[in-house]
Short mmCIF file of C-alpha atoms and ligand atoms in Angstrom, two decimals:
data_model
loop_
_atom_site.label_atom_id
_atom_site.label_comp_id
_atom_site.label_asym_id
_atom_site.label_seq_id
_atom_site.Cartn_x
_atom_site.Cartn_y
_atom_site.Cartn_z
CA MET F 215 91.52 130.49 134.16
CA SER F 216 94.73 129.36 132.55
CA GLN F 217 97.00 131.41 130.37
CA ILE F 218 98.10 129.57 127.23
CA LYS F 219 101.21 130.70 125.41
CA LEU F 220 102.81 129.45 122.20
CA THR F 221 106.43 130.04 121.20
CA SER F 222 108.07 128.43 118.19
CA TYR F 223 111.81 127.87 118.06
CA GLY F 224 112.09 126.10 114.75
CA ALA F 225 110.34 125.46 111.42
CA THR F 226 109.39 129.14 111.37
CA GLY F 227 109.54 130.37 107.79
CA GLU F 228 111.50 127.23 106.94
CA VAL F 229 110.85 123.50 106.77
CA THR F 230 113.28 122.08 109.32
CA GLY F 231 114.03 122.28 113.04
CA SER F 232 110.43 121.85 114.25
CA CYS F 233 110.22 122.86 117.90
CA HIS F 234 107.18 124.46 119.54
CA LEU F 235 106.63 125.27 123.18
CA LEU F 236 103.12 125.42 124.62
CA GLU F 237 102.92 126.86 128.11
CA VAL F 238 99.80 126.52 130.19
CA ASN F 239 100.52 128.72 133.18
CA HIS F 240 103.74 127.10 134.41
CA TYR F 241 103.23 123.74 132.70
CA LYS F 242 105.52 123.45 129.68
CA ILE F 243 104.95 121.09 126.77
CA LEU F 244 107.42 120.87 123.91
CA ILE F 245 106.01 119.61 120.62
CA ASP F 246 108.85 118.15 118.51
CA CYS F 247 112.54 118.91 118.85
CA GLY F 248 113.86 118.47 115.34
CA LEU F 249 117.11 119.00 113.57
CA PHE F 250 117.78 122.01 111.36
CA GLN F 251 118.80 120.60 108.00
CA GLY F 252 119.78 121.81 104.58
CA ASP F 253 122.90 123.86 103.98
CA GLU F 254 125.81 124.10 106.43
CA GLU F 255 124.64 127.41 107.88
CA ASN F 256 121.29 125.93 108.83
CA TYR F 257 122.88 122.76 110.19
CA TRP F 258 125.06 124.72 112.62
CA LYS F 259 121.93 126.27 114.12
CA ASN F 260 121.54 122.96 115.95
CA TRP F 261 124.52 123.88 118.11
CA ARG F 262 122.89 127.05 119.43
CA GLU F 263 121.61 127.02 122.99
CA PHE F 264 117.92 126.28 123.39
CA ASN F 265 115.93 129.44 124.05
CA PHE F 266 114.09 127.64 126.82
CA CYS F 267 115.27 125.59 129.74
CA PRO F 268 114.94 121.86 128.90
CA GLU F 269 115.07 120.97 132.58
CA GLU F 270 111.88 122.96 133.17
CA LEU F 271 109.84 121.11 130.54
CA ASN F 272 107.03 118.94 131.86
CA ALA F 273 106.38 116.88 128.73
CA VAL F 274 107.67 116.37 125.21
CA ILE F 275 105.33 115.19 122.46
CA LEU F 276 106.71 113.93 119.16
CA THR F 277 104.44 114.17 116.10
CA HIS F 278 106.49 111.83 113.90
CA ALA F 279 109.88 110.30 113.31
CA HIS F 280 111.42 112.47 110.60
CA LEU F 281 114.77 113.88 111.66
CA ASP F 282 113.62 117.48 111.32
CA HIS F 283 111.10 116.70 114.08
CA CYS F 284 113.07 114.38 116.39
CA GLY F 285 116.77 115.07 115.69
CA ARG F 286 117.53 117.20 118.76
CA LEU F 287 115.78 114.99 121.33
CA PRO F 288 119.11 113.59 122.63
CA LYS F 289 120.33 117.17 123.09
CA LEU F 290 117.33 117.78 125.35
CA TYR F 291 118.41 114.81 127.45
CA ASP F 292 121.96 116.14 127.69
CA GLN F 293 120.51 119.39 128.97
CA LYS F 294 118.75 117.65 131.81
CA TYR F 295 115.32 116.91 130.39
CA LYS F 296 114.42 113.61 132.04
CA GLY F 297 110.65 113.61 131.56
CA LYS F 298 108.60 111.58 129.12
CA VAL F 299 108.71 111.71 125.33
CA TYR F 300 105.23 110.81 124.11
CA ALA F 301 104.85 109.24 120.67
CA THR F 302 103.04 106.44 118.89
CA ASP F 303 104.92 103.15 119.01
CA ALA F 304 105.67 103.25 115.27
CA THR F 305 107.09 106.76 115.67
CA ARG F 306 109.28 105.61 118.57
CA GLN F 307 110.68 102.69 116.56
CA ILE F 308 111.31 104.70 113.40
CA ALA F 309 112.79 107.62 115.36
CA GLN F 310 115.25 105.23 117.00
CA ILE F 311 116.64 103.96 113.68
CA ILE F 312 116.64 107.42 112.10
CA LEU F 313 118.50 108.92 115.06
CA LYS F 314 120.96 106.03 115.05
CA ASP F 315 121.60 106.61 111.36
CA SER F 316 122.14 110.34 111.86
CA VAL F 317 124.52 110.05 114.82
CA HIS F 318 127.63 109.17 112.82
CA ILE F 319 127.03 112.03 110.36
CA MET F 320 126.72 114.40 113.32
CA TYR F 321 129.96 113.08 114.87
CA GLU F 322 131.81 113.31 111.56
CA LYS F 323 130.68 116.89 110.96
CA SER F 324 131.48 118.05 114.46
CA ALA F 325 134.92 116.41 114.37
CA LYS F 326 135.66 118.01 111.01
CA HIS F 327 134.81 121.45 112.38
CA ARG F 328 136.44 120.76 115.76
CA LEU F 329 133.15 121.27 117.55
CA LYS F 330 131.84 119.41 120.54
CA PRO F 331 129.30 116.81 119.34
CA LEU F 332 125.72 118.06 119.35
CA TYR F 333 124.93 115.51 122.04
CA SER F 334 126.66 112.70 123.89
CA THR F 335 126.46 109.00 123.11
CA ASN F 336 125.05 108.61 126.59
CA ALA F 337 122.17 110.97 125.78
CA PHE F 338 121.44 109.05 122.59
CA ASN F 339 121.29 105.79 124.59
CA GLN F 340 119.43 107.16 127.60
CA LEU F 341 116.75 108.77 125.45
CA ASN F 342 115.36 105.26 125.03
CA ARG F 343 114.28 105.32 128.66
CA LEU F 344 112.07 108.36 128.17
CA TRP F 345 109.70 107.05 125.52
CA GLN F 346 106.08 106.66 126.50
CA THR F 347 104.07 105.21 123.64
CA ILE F 348 100.45 106.18 123.17
CA ASP F 349 97.96 104.74 120.68
CA TYR F 350 95.92 106.84 118.31
CA TYR F 351 92.61 108.10 119.72
CA GLN F 352 93.57 107.38 123.36
CA PRO F 353 93.32 110.60 125.39
CA GLN F 354 96.38 110.98 127.58
CA PRO F 355 96.10 113.22 130.64
CA LEU F 356 99.17 115.31 131.46
CA ASN F 357 97.72 116.89 134.59
CA SER F 358 94.25 117.66 135.94
CA LYS F 359 93.63 120.36 133.32
CA ILE F 360 95.60 119.23 130.28
CA SER F 361 95.30 116.17 128.07
CA PHE F 362 96.23 115.28 124.52
CA THR F 363 95.19 112.77 121.85
CA PHE F 364 96.95 111.50 118.73
CA TYR F 365 95.07 111.41 115.42
CA GLN F 366 96.09 110.17 111.99
CA ALA F 367 98.27 112.66 110.12
CA GLY F 368 98.52 110.50 106.98
CA HIS F 369 102.17 111.49 106.54
CA ILE F 370 104.37 108.49 107.39
CA LEU F 371 103.78 105.41 109.53
CA GLY F 372 103.05 106.49 113.10
CA ALA F 373 102.71 110.20 112.28
CA ALA F 374 100.18 111.98 114.44
CA ILE F 375 98.25 115.19 114.69
CA VAL F 376 98.25 116.25 118.34
CA GLU F 377 95.05 117.61 119.79
CA ILE F 378 95.70 119.27 123.13
CA LYS F 379 92.81 120.11 125.43
CA VAL F 380 93.26 122.69 128.14
CA GLU F 381 90.06 123.08 130.13
CA ASN F 382 87.58 124.16 127.43
CA GLN F 383 90.22 125.16 124.87
CA THR F 384 91.38 122.93 122.01
CA ILE F 385 94.74 123.44 120.34
CA ILE F 386 95.79 121.33 117.39
CA PHE F 387 99.36 120.79 116.23
CA THR F 388 99.27 119.20 112.80
CA GLY F 389 102.90 118.09 112.61
CA ASP F 390 103.37 117.22 108.94
CA ILE F 391 100.12 116.75 107.04
CA GLY F 392 100.06 113.81 104.66
CA SER F 393 98.80 113.62 101.15
CA GLU F 394 95.63 111.65 100.45
CA ASN F 395 95.31 108.21 98.90
CA MET F 396 98.82 107.02 99.59
CA PRO F 397 99.68 103.36 99.00
CA LEU F 398 100.06 102.50 102.70
CA VAL F 399 99.25 105.08 105.34
CA GLN F 400 95.72 105.99 106.30
CA ASN F 401 94.27 109.29 105.24
CA ILE F 402 94.43 112.23 107.58
CA ASP F 403 91.70 112.67 110.19
CA TYR F 404 89.40 115.66 109.95
CA PHE F 405 88.27 117.76 112.89
CA ASP F 406 85.03 119.55 113.67
CA ARG F 407 86.41 122.25 115.84
CA ALA F 408 89.46 123.74 117.48
CA ASP F 409 90.26 127.09 119.00
CA TYR F 410 93.74 127.27 117.52
CA VAL F 411 95.54 125.27 114.87
CA ILE F 412 99.31 125.25 114.45
CA MET F 413 99.58 124.02 110.90
CA GLU F 414 102.28 123.08 108.42
CA GLY F 415 102.30 124.70 104.99
CA THR F 416 105.20 123.13 103.10
CA TYR F 417 103.28 123.02 99.82
CA GLY F 418 100.94 125.93 100.52
CA ASN F 419 101.67 127.32 97.06
CA ARG F 420 101.40 124.32 94.73
CA ASN F 421 99.59 121.14 93.83
CA HIS F 422 101.02 117.70 93.13
CA GLU F 423 100.56 115.88 89.86
CA ASP F 424 97.62 113.51 89.58
CA LYS F 425 98.17 110.52 91.89
CA LYS F 426 96.55 108.14 89.44
CA ILE F 427 99.56 108.27 87.14
CA ARG F 428 102.23 107.65 89.77
CA ASN F 429 102.03 103.83 89.65
CA GLU F 430 101.89 103.88 85.86
CA LYS F 431 104.98 106.09 85.66
CA LEU F 432 106.90 103.74 87.92
CA LEU F 433 105.84 100.64 86.01
CA GLU F 434 106.56 102.35 82.68
CA ALA F 435 110.15 102.87 83.79
CA VAL F 436 110.34 99.22 84.86
CA LYS F 437 109.09 98.12 81.45
CA ARG F 438 111.42 100.47 79.62
CA ILE F 439 114.58 99.09 81.21
CA THR F 440 113.30 95.56 80.64
CA ILE F 441 112.94 96.21 76.90
CA LYS F 442 116.24 98.10 76.75
CA ASN F 443 117.95 95.43 78.85
CA SER F 444 119.29 98.15 81.13
CA THR F 445 119.28 99.39 84.74
CA LEU F 446 116.74 101.45 86.68
CA LEU F 447 118.12 103.43 89.62
CA ILE F 448 115.63 104.74 92.15
CA PRO F 449 117.10 107.04 94.84
CA LEU F 450 114.80 106.52 97.81
CA PHE F 451 113.98 107.94 101.21
CA ALA F 452 114.22 105.08 103.70
CA VAL F 453 110.89 105.68 105.38
CA GLU F 454 107.53 105.60 103.62
CA ARG F 455 108.74 106.19 100.05
CA THR F 456 110.67 102.90 100.03
CA GLN F 457 107.74 100.95 101.45
CA ASP F 458 105.32 102.65 99.01
CA VAL F 459 107.49 101.63 96.07
CA LEU F 460 107.95 98.09 97.43
CA LYS F 461 104.17 97.73 97.78
CA ILE F 462 103.57 98.82 94.18
CA LEU F 463 106.31 96.56 92.86
CA ASN F 464 104.95 93.76 95.07
CA ASP F 465 101.50 94.10 93.51
CA TYR F 466 103.00 94.04 90.02
CA TYR F 467 105.35 91.10 90.57
CA GLU F 468 102.73 89.03 92.42
CA SER F 469 100.33 89.45 89.51
CA HIS F 470 103.00 88.89 86.81
CA LEU F 471 104.71 85.78 88.06
CA ASP F 472 106.66 85.31 84.84
CA PHE F 473 108.26 88.75 85.24
CA ASN F 474 111.73 88.11 86.59
CA VAL F 475 113.72 91.36 86.55
CA PRO F 476 115.63 91.43 89.86
CA VAL F 477 114.98 94.26 92.32
CA PHE F 478 117.71 95.14 94.83
CA LEU F 479 116.82 96.94 98.02
CA ASP F 480 120.28 98.30 98.72
CA SER F 481 119.75 100.35 101.87
CA PRO F 482 120.21 98.96 105.39
CA LEU F 483 118.17 101.84 106.85
CA ALA F 484 115.28 101.29 104.42
CA THR F 485 115.42 97.56 105.19
CA GLU F 486 115.18 98.26 108.92
CA ALA F 487 112.35 100.72 108.35
CA THR F 488 110.49 98.13 106.28
CA ARG F 489 110.69 95.69 109.20
CA ILE F 490 108.98 98.31 111.37
CA TYR F 491 106.20 98.59 108.79
CA GLN F 492 105.87 94.81 108.88
CA ARG F 493 105.38 95.00 112.65
CA HIS F 494 102.65 97.64 112.33
CA LEU F 495 100.46 96.26 109.57
CA ASN F 496 97.37 97.15 111.61
CA LEU F 497 98.12 100.84 110.98
CA LEU F 498 97.99 100.51 107.19
CA ASN F 499 95.07 101.75 105.11
CA ALA F 500 92.10 99.78 103.76
CA GLU F 501 93.70 99.17 100.37
CA ALA F 502 96.79 97.63 101.98
CA GLN F 503 94.56 95.57 104.31
CA GLU F 504 92.77 94.23 101.24
CA THR F 505 96.07 93.11 99.69
CA LEU F 506 97.11 91.56 103.01
CA LYS F 507 94.14 89.19 102.86
CA THR F 508 95.76 87.30 99.99
CA ASP F 509 99.40 88.31 100.36
CA ARG F 510 100.81 88.18 103.87
CA ASP F 511 104.00 90.01 103.02
CA ILE F 512 103.25 93.05 100.90
CA PHE F 513 106.88 94.24 101.05
CA SER F 514 108.40 91.08 99.70
CA PHE F 515 107.93 89.48 96.30
CA PRO F 516 109.72 87.11 93.92
CA HIS F 517 113.04 88.51 92.64
CA LEU F 518 113.40 91.08 95.44
CA LYS F 519 116.85 90.86 96.98
CA ILE F 520 117.89 92.63 100.17
CA THR F 521 121.56 93.59 100.06
CA SER F 522 122.42 94.56 103.61
CA HIS F 523 126.14 93.97 103.62
CA ILE F 524 128.45 96.18 101.57
CA ARG F 525 129.84 93.04 99.91
CA GLN F 526 126.35 92.13 98.68
CA SER F 527 125.90 95.70 97.49
CA LYS F 528 129.03 95.44 95.36
CA GLN F 529 127.86 92.12 93.93
CA ILE F 530 124.92 93.92 92.30
CA ASN F 531 127.47 95.18 89.76
CA SER F 532 128.01 91.69 88.42
CA VAL F 533 124.31 90.96 87.94
CA PRO F 534 123.52 91.38 84.23
CA PRO F 535 120.77 93.81 83.22
CA PRO F 536 117.87 94.32 83.26
CA LYS F 537 117.80 95.14 86.97
CA ILE F 538 116.27 97.63 89.37
CA ILE F 539 118.23 99.19 92.24
CA LEU F 540 116.51 100.98 95.12
CA ALA F 541 119.01 102.81 97.30
CA GLY F 542 119.34 105.82 99.58
CA SER F 543 119.58 108.64 99.90
CA GLY F 544 116.45 110.06 98.32
CA MET F 545 118.17 113.20 97.07
CA ALA F 546 121.43 111.40 96.20
CA GLU F 547 123.28 113.36 98.86
CA GLY F 548 125.00 110.30 100.25
CA GLY F 549 124.44 106.59 100.74
CA ARG F 550 124.90 103.75 98.31
CA ILE F 551 123.01 105.42 95.46
CA ILE F 552 126.13 107.51 94.81
CA HIS F 553 128.16 104.41 93.89
CA HIS F 554 125.39 103.15 91.65
CA LEU F 555 125.08 106.53 89.94
CA ALA F 556 128.82 106.48 89.32
CA ARG F 557 128.50 103.09 87.69
CA TYR F 558 125.29 103.48 85.67
CA ALA F 559 124.52 107.18 85.06
CA SER F 560 126.80 107.52 82.04
CA ARG F 561 124.86 104.95 80.00
CA PRO F 562 121.99 106.39 77.90
CA GLU F 563 119.97 103.17 78.06
CA ASN F 564 119.69 103.37 81.86
CA ASN F 565 117.02 105.22 83.87
CA ILE F 566 117.29 107.36 86.99
CA LEU F 567 113.93 107.94 88.61
CA PHE F 568 113.51 110.36 91.51
CA MET F 569 110.55 109.85 93.80
CA GLY F 570 109.66 113.38 94.70
CA PHE F 571 110.85 116.87 95.40
CA GLN F 572 114.60 117.51 95.29
CA VAL F 573 115.95 120.33 97.43
CA PRO F 574 118.02 122.88 95.43
CA GLY F 575 121.71 122.29 95.94
CA THR F 576 121.43 118.51 96.28
CA LEU F 577 122.90 116.16 93.69
CA GLY F 578 119.37 114.91 93.02
CA TYR F 579 118.29 118.45 92.13
CA LYS F 580 121.29 118.93 89.85
CA ILE F 581 120.74 115.66 87.99
CA LEU F 582 117.03 116.34 87.63
CA ASN F 583 117.75 119.80 86.26
CA GLY F 584 120.03 118.65 83.50
CA ALA F 585 123.52 118.49 85.00
CA PHE F 586 125.87 116.91 82.46
CA ALA F 587 128.20 115.36 85.00
CA PHE F 588 128.92 114.97 88.69
CA ASP F 589 132.02 114.56 90.76
CA TYR F 590 132.75 111.12 92.21
CA TYR F 591 135.97 110.93 94.22
CA ASN F 592 137.56 113.59 91.99
CA LYS F 593 136.43 111.85 88.85
CA SER F 594 133.84 113.41 86.57
CA ILE F 595 130.96 111.05 85.78
CA ALA F 596 128.86 111.97 82.75
CA ILE F 597 125.09 111.82 83.18
CA LYS F 598 123.57 110.38 80.05
CA SER F 599 120.80 108.20 81.46
CA VAL F 600 117.14 109.04 81.07
CA VAL F 601 116.20 111.09 84.14
CA GLY F 602 112.66 111.25 85.48
CA GLN F 603 110.69 112.20 88.55
CA ILE F 604 107.43 111.06 90.08
CA ASP F 605 105.78 113.74 92.16
CA GLY F 606 102.76 111.67 93.22
CA PHE F 607 104.57 109.91 96.08
CA SER F 608 104.95 113.11 98.07
CA THR F 609 104.17 112.50 101.74
CA HIS F 610 103.06 116.13 102.18
CA ALA F 611 99.62 117.53 101.42
CA ASP F 612 99.52 120.00 98.56
CA GLN F 613 97.69 123.32 98.57
CA ASN F 614 94.30 121.83 97.68
CA GLU F 615 94.64 119.16 100.36
CA LEU F 616 95.72 121.66 103.03
CA LEU F 617 92.72 123.85 102.21
CA LYS F 618 90.41 120.84 102.15
CA TRP F 619 91.61 119.73 105.59
CA LEU F 620 91.20 123.18 107.09
CA GLY F 621 87.86 123.65 105.36
CA LYS F 622 86.42 120.63 107.21
CA PHE F 623 86.29 122.50 110.51
CA THR F 624 82.64 123.34 111.02
CA GLY F 625 83.53 125.42 114.06
CA LYS F 626 86.17 127.66 112.56
CA PRO F 627 89.39 128.08 114.53
CA LYS F 628 89.90 131.53 116.05
CA LYS F 629 93.25 131.57 114.37
CA VAL F 630 95.57 129.36 112.38
CA PHE F 631 99.32 129.63 112.91
CA LEU F 632 101.44 128.63 109.94
CA VAL F 633 104.78 126.90 110.36
CA HIS F 634 106.98 124.44 108.46
CA GLY F 635 107.23 126.18 105.12
CA ASN F 636 109.30 128.68 103.25
CA GLN F 637 108.45 132.22 104.46
CA GLU F 638 107.05 133.45 101.11
CA ILE F 639 105.03 130.27 100.64
CA LEU F 640 103.49 130.58 104.10
CA GLU F 641 102.65 134.25 103.52
CA GLU F 642 101.01 133.41 100.21
CA PHE F 643 99.13 130.52 101.81
CA SER F 644 97.90 132.69 104.71
CA LYS F 645 96.26 135.03 102.18
CA ILE F 646 94.60 132.11 100.41
CA VAL F 647 93.30 130.75 103.73
CA LYS F 648 91.79 134.14 104.56
CA LYS F 649 90.28 134.55 101.10
CA ASN F 650 88.91 131.03 100.60
CA LEU F 651 88.02 129.97 104.13
CA LYS F 652 87.60 133.30 105.95
CA ILE F 653 89.97 132.10 108.65
CA THR F 654 92.75 134.32 109.96
CA ALA F 655 96.10 132.69 109.39
CA GLU F 656 99.30 134.09 110.84
CA VAL F 657 102.82 133.15 109.81
CA VAL F 658 104.66 132.29 113.02
CA LYS F 659 107.85 134.20 113.85
CA ASN F 660 110.79 132.55 115.53
CA ASN F 661 111.17 132.96 119.28
CA HIS F 662 108.09 135.18 119.44
CA SER F 663 105.52 134.32 122.09
CA ILE F 664 101.84 134.44 121.29
CA ILE F 665 99.26 134.49 124.06
CA LEU F 666 96.44 132.23 122.92
CA LYS F 667 94.33 132.84 125.96
ZN1 ZN R 855 107.82 114.78 108.13
#
């Protein structure tokens, strides 16, 4: 009989730095190796030594391509992990562009603080040799006793729930659980049974606004700036949120061919990510497949302009309103959106529309919560535009959806382990799970081993 042990080294009582080690006797599987993000203090945690020996790992499985799940993979390579990194092909491709985008920020920060870079350029390049892509629903043996299978997580393109089978035991790692009825990704898969579930609980304490109004709210803003002859700024996350918004705008523009307000996609990363979506159309949901029957390119429509080069980005300024600008970053913490905010935010006729949750401390959070001005290269820019937020594009399940997913297990798990959420939220959610579903849910502690069997 095998002993199975779980130890989490990240995303314990917080939402970043996902990193979980599953040991089956001496066989070691790491699930995710993400970056700690947020404030400076959290970011520097990435420089700490791993509490396990990367060289001794037998396999690494990546649930999805967000940086807080994949951001420390090159560091693993630097520390002599030369085994496989298993992921879906979409996850591999998105992780590559996300890591590439994050490298220069990492180098800048380490240089500024006179620290050795988190990982070498060589590790970043060599990581590409380790990928082993696996399709959904294809069981992958790791050794004679252990295998795993990817299922739909419904979170972003390529995101997977990992079901690991060890002899007669089933252990499920949810990664990030998606919200239902999204414009593009398929809904999450349900499971009949598992012995243990390691589950995310980001929104274990709240529910999102009704999804039905999200498209209307977006199109209302589009119509408003058209009437006002003004500018709509949408700070966007490059992956999933951008493609969701493009799809909705695509459907509107394709069915209103006389509507000619230009849309600028002003984010090289989002443009690259969109190309990956275009290469994986088979992974999209039934609604998107339906649109694809009559419209072969659901991310491109009349009056959409891709402004890759910085020169093209600057030329947007000279385009008369009305116009719509989609740019990163999603929380206005950097990227081209900053320059657009500096140019347009002080005009009351303009609109700034955030597509989801803004982390406290970010410029997005400040603007959304009524900041009067922000600092742009030592110049104070007044914020007088109409500011709004659409919550319905969240890529994370809310409390009802998390409970619904867990409630679908007919054979109840022996225990659920909660990760990837604020400590208080996870504690609150564990009580709700016990009360509503009669399942024991434990909030996972950092660097604390749990013997599953
Ligand atoms: Zn994620």
